[in-house]
mmCIF file of C-alpha atoms in Angstrom:
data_model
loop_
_atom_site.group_PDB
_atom_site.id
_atom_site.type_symbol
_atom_site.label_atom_id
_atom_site.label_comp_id
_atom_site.label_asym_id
_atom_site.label_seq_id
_atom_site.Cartn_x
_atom_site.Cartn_y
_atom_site.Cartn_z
ATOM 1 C CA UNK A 1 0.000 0.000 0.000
ATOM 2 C CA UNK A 2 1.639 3.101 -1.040
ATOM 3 C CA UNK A 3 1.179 6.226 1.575
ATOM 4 C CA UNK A 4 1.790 9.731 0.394
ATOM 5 C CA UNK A 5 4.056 11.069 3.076
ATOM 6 C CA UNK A 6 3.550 14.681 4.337
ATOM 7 C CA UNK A 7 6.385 17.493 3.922
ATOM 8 C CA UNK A 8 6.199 19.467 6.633
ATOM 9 C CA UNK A 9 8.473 22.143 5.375
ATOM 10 C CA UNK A 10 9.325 23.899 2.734
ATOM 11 C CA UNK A 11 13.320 24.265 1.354
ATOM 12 C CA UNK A 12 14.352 28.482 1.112
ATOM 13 C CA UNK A 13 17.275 27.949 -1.530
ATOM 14 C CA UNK A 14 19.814 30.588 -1.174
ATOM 15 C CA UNK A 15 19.982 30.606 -4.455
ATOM 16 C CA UNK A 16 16.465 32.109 -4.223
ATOM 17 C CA UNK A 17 18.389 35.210 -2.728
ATOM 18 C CA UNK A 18 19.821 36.604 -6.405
ATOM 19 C CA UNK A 19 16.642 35.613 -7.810
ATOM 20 C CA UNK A 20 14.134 37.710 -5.427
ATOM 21 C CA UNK A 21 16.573 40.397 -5.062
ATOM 22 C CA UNK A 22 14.651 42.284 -7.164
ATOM 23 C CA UNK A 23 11.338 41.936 -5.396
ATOM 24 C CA UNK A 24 9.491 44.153 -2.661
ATOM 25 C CA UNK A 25 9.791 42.619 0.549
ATOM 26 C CA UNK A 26 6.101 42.578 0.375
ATOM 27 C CA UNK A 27 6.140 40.703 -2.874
ATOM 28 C CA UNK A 28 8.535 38.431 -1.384
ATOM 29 C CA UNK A 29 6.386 37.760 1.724
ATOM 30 C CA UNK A 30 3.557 36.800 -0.414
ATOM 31 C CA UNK A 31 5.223 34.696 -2.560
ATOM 32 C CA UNK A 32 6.302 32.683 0.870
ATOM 33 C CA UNK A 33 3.468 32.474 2.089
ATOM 34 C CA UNK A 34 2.064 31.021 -1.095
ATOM 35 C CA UNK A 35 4.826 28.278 -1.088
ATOM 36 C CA UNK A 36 3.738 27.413 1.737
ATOM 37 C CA UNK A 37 0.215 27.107 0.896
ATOM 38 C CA UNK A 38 1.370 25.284 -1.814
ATOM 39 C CA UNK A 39 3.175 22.600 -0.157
ATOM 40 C CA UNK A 40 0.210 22.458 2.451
ATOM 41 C CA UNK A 41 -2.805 22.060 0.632
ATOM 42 C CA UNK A 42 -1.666 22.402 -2.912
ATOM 43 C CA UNK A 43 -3.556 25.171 -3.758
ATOM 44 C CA UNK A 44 -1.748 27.305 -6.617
ATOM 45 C CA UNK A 45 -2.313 31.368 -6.092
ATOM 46 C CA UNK A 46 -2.719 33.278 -9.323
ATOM 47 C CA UNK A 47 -0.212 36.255 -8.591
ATOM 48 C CA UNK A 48 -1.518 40.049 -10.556
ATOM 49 C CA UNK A 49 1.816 41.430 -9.869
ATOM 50 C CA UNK A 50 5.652 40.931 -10.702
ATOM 51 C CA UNK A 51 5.161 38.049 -8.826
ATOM 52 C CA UNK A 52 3.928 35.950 -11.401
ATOM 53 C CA UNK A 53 6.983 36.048 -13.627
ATOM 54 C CA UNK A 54 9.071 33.876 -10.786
ATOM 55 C CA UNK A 55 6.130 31.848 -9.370
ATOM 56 C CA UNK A 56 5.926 29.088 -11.912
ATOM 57 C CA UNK A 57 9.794 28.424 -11.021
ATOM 58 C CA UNK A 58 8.955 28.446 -7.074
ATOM 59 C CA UNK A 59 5.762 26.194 -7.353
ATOM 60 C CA UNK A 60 8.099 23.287 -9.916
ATOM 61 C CA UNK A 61 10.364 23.300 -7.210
ATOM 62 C CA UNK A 62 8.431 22.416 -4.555
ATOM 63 C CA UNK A 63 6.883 19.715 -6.778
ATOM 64 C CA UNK A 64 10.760 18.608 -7.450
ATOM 65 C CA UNK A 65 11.222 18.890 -3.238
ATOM 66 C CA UNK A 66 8.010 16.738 -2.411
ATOM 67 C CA UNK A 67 8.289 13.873 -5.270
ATOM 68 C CA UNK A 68 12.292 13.367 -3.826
ATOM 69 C CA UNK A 69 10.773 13.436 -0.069
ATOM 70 C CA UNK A 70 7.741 10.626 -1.501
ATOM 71 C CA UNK A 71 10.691 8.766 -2.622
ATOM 72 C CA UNK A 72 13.025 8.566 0.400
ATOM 73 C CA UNK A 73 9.985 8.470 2.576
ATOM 74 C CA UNK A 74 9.504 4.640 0.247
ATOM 75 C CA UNK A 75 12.727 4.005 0.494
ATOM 76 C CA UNK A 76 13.078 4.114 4.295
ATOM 77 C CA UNK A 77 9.561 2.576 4.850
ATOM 78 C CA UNK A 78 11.083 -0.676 2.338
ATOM 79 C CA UNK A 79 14.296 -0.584 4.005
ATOM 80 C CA UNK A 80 12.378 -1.431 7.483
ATOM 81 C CA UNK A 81 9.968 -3.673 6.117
ATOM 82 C CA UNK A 82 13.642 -5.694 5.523
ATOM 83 C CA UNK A 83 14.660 -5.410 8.895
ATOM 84 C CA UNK A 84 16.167 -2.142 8.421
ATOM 85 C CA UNK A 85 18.982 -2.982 5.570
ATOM 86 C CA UNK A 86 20.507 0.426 4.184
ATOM 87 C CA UNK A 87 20.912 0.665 0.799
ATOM 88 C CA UNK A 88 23.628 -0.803 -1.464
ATOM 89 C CA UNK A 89 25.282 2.530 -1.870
ATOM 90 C CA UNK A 90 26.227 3.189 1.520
ATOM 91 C CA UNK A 91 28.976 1.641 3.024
ATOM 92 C CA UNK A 92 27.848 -1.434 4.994
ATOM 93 C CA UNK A 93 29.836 -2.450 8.401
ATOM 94 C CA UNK A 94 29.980 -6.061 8.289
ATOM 95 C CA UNK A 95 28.288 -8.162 10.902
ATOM 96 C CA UNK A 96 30.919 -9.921 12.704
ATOM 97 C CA UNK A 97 32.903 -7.078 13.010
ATOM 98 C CA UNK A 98 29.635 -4.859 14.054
ATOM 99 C CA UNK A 99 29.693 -7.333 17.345
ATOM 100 C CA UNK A 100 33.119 -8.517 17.558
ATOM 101 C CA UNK A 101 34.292 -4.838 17.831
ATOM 102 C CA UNK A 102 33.576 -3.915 21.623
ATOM 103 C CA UNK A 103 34.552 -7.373 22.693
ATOM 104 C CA UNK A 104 37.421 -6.933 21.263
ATOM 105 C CA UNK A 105 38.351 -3.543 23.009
ATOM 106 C CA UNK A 106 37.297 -5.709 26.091
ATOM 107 C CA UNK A 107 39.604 -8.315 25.610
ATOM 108 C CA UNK A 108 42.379 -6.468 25.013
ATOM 109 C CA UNK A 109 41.673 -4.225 28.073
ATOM 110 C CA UNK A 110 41.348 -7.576 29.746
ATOM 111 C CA UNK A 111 44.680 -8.680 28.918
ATOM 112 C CA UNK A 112 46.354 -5.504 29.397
ATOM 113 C CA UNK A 113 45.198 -5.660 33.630
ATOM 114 C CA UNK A 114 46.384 -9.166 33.461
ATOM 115 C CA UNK A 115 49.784 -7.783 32.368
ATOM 116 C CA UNK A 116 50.113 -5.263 35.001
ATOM 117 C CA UNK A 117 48.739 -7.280 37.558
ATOM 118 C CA UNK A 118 51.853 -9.968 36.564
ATOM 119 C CA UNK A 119 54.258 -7.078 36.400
ATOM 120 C CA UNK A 120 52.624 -5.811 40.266
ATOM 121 C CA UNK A 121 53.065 -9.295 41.238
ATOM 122 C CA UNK A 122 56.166 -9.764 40.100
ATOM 123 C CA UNK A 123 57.735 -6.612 41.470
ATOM 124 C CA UNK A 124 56.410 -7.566 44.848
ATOM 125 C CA UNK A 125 57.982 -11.341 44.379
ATOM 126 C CA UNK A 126 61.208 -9.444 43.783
ATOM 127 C CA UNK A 127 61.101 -7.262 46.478
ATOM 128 C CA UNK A 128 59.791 -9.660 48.699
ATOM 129 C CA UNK A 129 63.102 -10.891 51.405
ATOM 130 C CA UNK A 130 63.025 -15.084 50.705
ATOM 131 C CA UNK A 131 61.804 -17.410 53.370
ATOM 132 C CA UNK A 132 64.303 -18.180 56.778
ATOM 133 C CA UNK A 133 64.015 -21.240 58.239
ATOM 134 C CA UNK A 134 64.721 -21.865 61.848
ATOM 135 C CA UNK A 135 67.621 -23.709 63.325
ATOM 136 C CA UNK A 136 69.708 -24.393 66.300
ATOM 137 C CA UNK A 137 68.611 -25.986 70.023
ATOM 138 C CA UNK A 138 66.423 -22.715 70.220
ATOM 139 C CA UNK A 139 65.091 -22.676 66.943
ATOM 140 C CA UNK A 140 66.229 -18.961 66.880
ATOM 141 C CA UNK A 141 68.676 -19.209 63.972
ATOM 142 C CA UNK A 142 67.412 -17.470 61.065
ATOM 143 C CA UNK A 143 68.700 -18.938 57.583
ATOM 144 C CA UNK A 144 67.259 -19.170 53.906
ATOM 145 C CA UNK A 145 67.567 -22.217 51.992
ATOM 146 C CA UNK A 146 70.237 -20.235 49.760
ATOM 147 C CA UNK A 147 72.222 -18.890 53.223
ATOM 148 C CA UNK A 148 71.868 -22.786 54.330
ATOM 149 C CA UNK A 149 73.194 -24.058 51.532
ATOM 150 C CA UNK A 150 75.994 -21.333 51.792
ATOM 151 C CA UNK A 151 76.410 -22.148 54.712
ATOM 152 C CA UNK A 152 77.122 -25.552 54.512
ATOM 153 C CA UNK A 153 79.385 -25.598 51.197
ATOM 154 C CA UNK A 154 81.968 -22.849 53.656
ATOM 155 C CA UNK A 155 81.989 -25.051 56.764
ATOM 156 C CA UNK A 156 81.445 -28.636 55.328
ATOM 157 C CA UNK A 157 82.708 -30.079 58.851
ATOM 158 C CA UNK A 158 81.526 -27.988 61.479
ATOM 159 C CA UNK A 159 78.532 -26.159 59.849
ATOM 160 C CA UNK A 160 75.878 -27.635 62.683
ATOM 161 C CA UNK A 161 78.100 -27.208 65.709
ATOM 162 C CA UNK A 162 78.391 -23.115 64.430
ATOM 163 C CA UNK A 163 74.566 -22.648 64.307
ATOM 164 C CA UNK A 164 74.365 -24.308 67.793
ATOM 165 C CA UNK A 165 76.794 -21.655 69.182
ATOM 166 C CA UNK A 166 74.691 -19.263 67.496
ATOM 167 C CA UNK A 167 71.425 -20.428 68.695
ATOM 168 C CA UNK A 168 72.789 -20.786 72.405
ATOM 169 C CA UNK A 169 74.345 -17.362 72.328
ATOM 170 C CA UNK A 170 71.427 -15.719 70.902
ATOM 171 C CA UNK A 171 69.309 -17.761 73.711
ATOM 172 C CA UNK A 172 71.599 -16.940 76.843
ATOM 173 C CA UNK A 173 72.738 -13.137 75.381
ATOM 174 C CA UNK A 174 69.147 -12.143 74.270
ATOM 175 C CA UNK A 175 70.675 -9.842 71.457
ATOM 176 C CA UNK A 176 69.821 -9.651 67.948
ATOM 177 C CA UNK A 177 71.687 -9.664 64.691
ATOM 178 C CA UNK A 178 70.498 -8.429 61.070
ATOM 179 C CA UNK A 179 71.854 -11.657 59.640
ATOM 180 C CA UNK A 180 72.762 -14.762 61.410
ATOM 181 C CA UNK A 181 75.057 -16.475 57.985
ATOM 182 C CA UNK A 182 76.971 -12.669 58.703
ATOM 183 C CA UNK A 183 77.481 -13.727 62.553
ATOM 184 C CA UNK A 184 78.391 -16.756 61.901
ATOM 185 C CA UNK A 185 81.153 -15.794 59.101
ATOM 186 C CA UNK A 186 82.074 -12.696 61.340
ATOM 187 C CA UNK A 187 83.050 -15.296 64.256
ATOM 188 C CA UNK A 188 84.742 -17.660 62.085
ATOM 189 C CA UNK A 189 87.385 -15.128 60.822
ATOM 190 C CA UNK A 190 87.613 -14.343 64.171
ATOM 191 C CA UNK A 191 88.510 -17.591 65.198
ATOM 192 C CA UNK A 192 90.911 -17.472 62.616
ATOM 193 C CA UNK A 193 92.499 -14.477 63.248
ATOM 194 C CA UNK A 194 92.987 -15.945 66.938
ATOM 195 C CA UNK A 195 94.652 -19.072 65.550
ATOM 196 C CA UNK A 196 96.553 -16.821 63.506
ATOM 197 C CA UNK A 197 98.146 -15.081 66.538
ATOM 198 C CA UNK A 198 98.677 -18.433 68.154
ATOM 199 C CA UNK A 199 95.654 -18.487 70.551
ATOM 200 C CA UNK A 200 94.813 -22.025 71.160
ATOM 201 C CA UNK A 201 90.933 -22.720 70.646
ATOM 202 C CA UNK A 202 89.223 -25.261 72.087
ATOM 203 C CA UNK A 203 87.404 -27.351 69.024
ATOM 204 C CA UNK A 204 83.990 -26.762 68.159
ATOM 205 C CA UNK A 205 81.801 -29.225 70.384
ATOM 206 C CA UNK A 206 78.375 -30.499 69.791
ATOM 207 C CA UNK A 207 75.909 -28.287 72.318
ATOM 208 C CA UNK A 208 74.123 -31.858 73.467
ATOM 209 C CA UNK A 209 77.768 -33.443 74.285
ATOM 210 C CA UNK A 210 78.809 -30.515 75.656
ATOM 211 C CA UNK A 211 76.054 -30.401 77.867
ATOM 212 C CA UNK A 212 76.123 -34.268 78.965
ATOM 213 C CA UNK A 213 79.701 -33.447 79.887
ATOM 214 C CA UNK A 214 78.785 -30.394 81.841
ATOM 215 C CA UNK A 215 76.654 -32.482 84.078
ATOM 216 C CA UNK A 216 73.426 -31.054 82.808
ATOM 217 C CA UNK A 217 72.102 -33.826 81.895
ATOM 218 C CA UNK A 218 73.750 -36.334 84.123
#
């Protein structure tokens, strides 16, 4: 069923402007108010006056002006009986990227926070002192697995019987030290500065045999 859409305005050219330059404005009021008459109702208005030298122009283009509104006014009403298609001369955003655009921009936000949340996370990890085990009779020896290890591959022989004379010092003393693989390498150039100068030291003695020994345990 074809419906004859309704123009509800009429289109003041400014090309019009050289055209009605030489016009009254009263002639020019009437002849504006007859266009829009015109494109109302249709009515024509037989002009007496200059008028009707320009009026036939005026009046063909409104016809021009409604029969290209008719026709877009089809056009658009086709275009939604379709499910709203546009035409073939405008450019067309395919489907899949229509929808897979945002996501996209999600996703990649997505990933972005996952990369600074790593890099946060790793930067922490880094920054983050490692893990010290306790040792010793008093359990107040302080060592990482690396300073253990260290520890270990310096005094292959003796490494044990140092962190008991740590632990019991620390336990007996009650002072503190920043690191305890430090103390212990402090003490053992110590002791060999001692032997150096010909002090005799009395060997490094388990803290349990030294203790049965003492009577403590007796």
């Amino acid at each position: 069923m074809n419906l004859v859409a309704r123009m509800n305005y009429v289109c003041l050219y400014i090309s019009y402007l050289e055209s009605l330059t030489p016009f009254s404005d009263d002639e020019i009021g009437r002849m504006v108010k007859a266009m829009l008459t015109y494109a109302e109702t249709g009515e024509d208005h037989r002009f007496d006056g200059n008028e009707r030298f320009i009026w036939p122009s005026l009046k063909a283009q409104i016809d021009r002006d409604k029969a290209a509104y008719q026709e877009r006014c089809e056009k658009n009403r086709a275009n939604g009986a379709k499910g709203g298609r546009p035409p073939k001369n405008q450019s067309v955003i395919p489907e899949t990227e229509w929808f897979s655009e945002k996501p996209k921009k999600a996703k990649e936000k997505e990933k972005e926070k996952e990369k600074e949340t790593e890099k946060e996370k790793e930067s922490i990890e880094a920054d983050k002192p490692p893990t010290r085990h306790r040792y010793g009779a008093y359990e107040n020896v302080l060592l990482s697995d690396e300073e253990y290890a260290k520890l270990k591959a310096e005094f292959p022989t003796d490494y044990a019987q140092r962190i008991e004379r740590l632990s019991e010092y620390i336990a007996s003393s009650g002072k503190k030290y920043k690191s305890h693989l430090a103390t212990i390498r402090s003490w053992a150039r110590k002791d060999g500065q001692k032997q150096t100068a010909g002090i005799v030291l009395a060997p490094l003695e388990d803290p349990f045999e030294a203790a049965v020994k003492g009577g403590r345990y007796a």
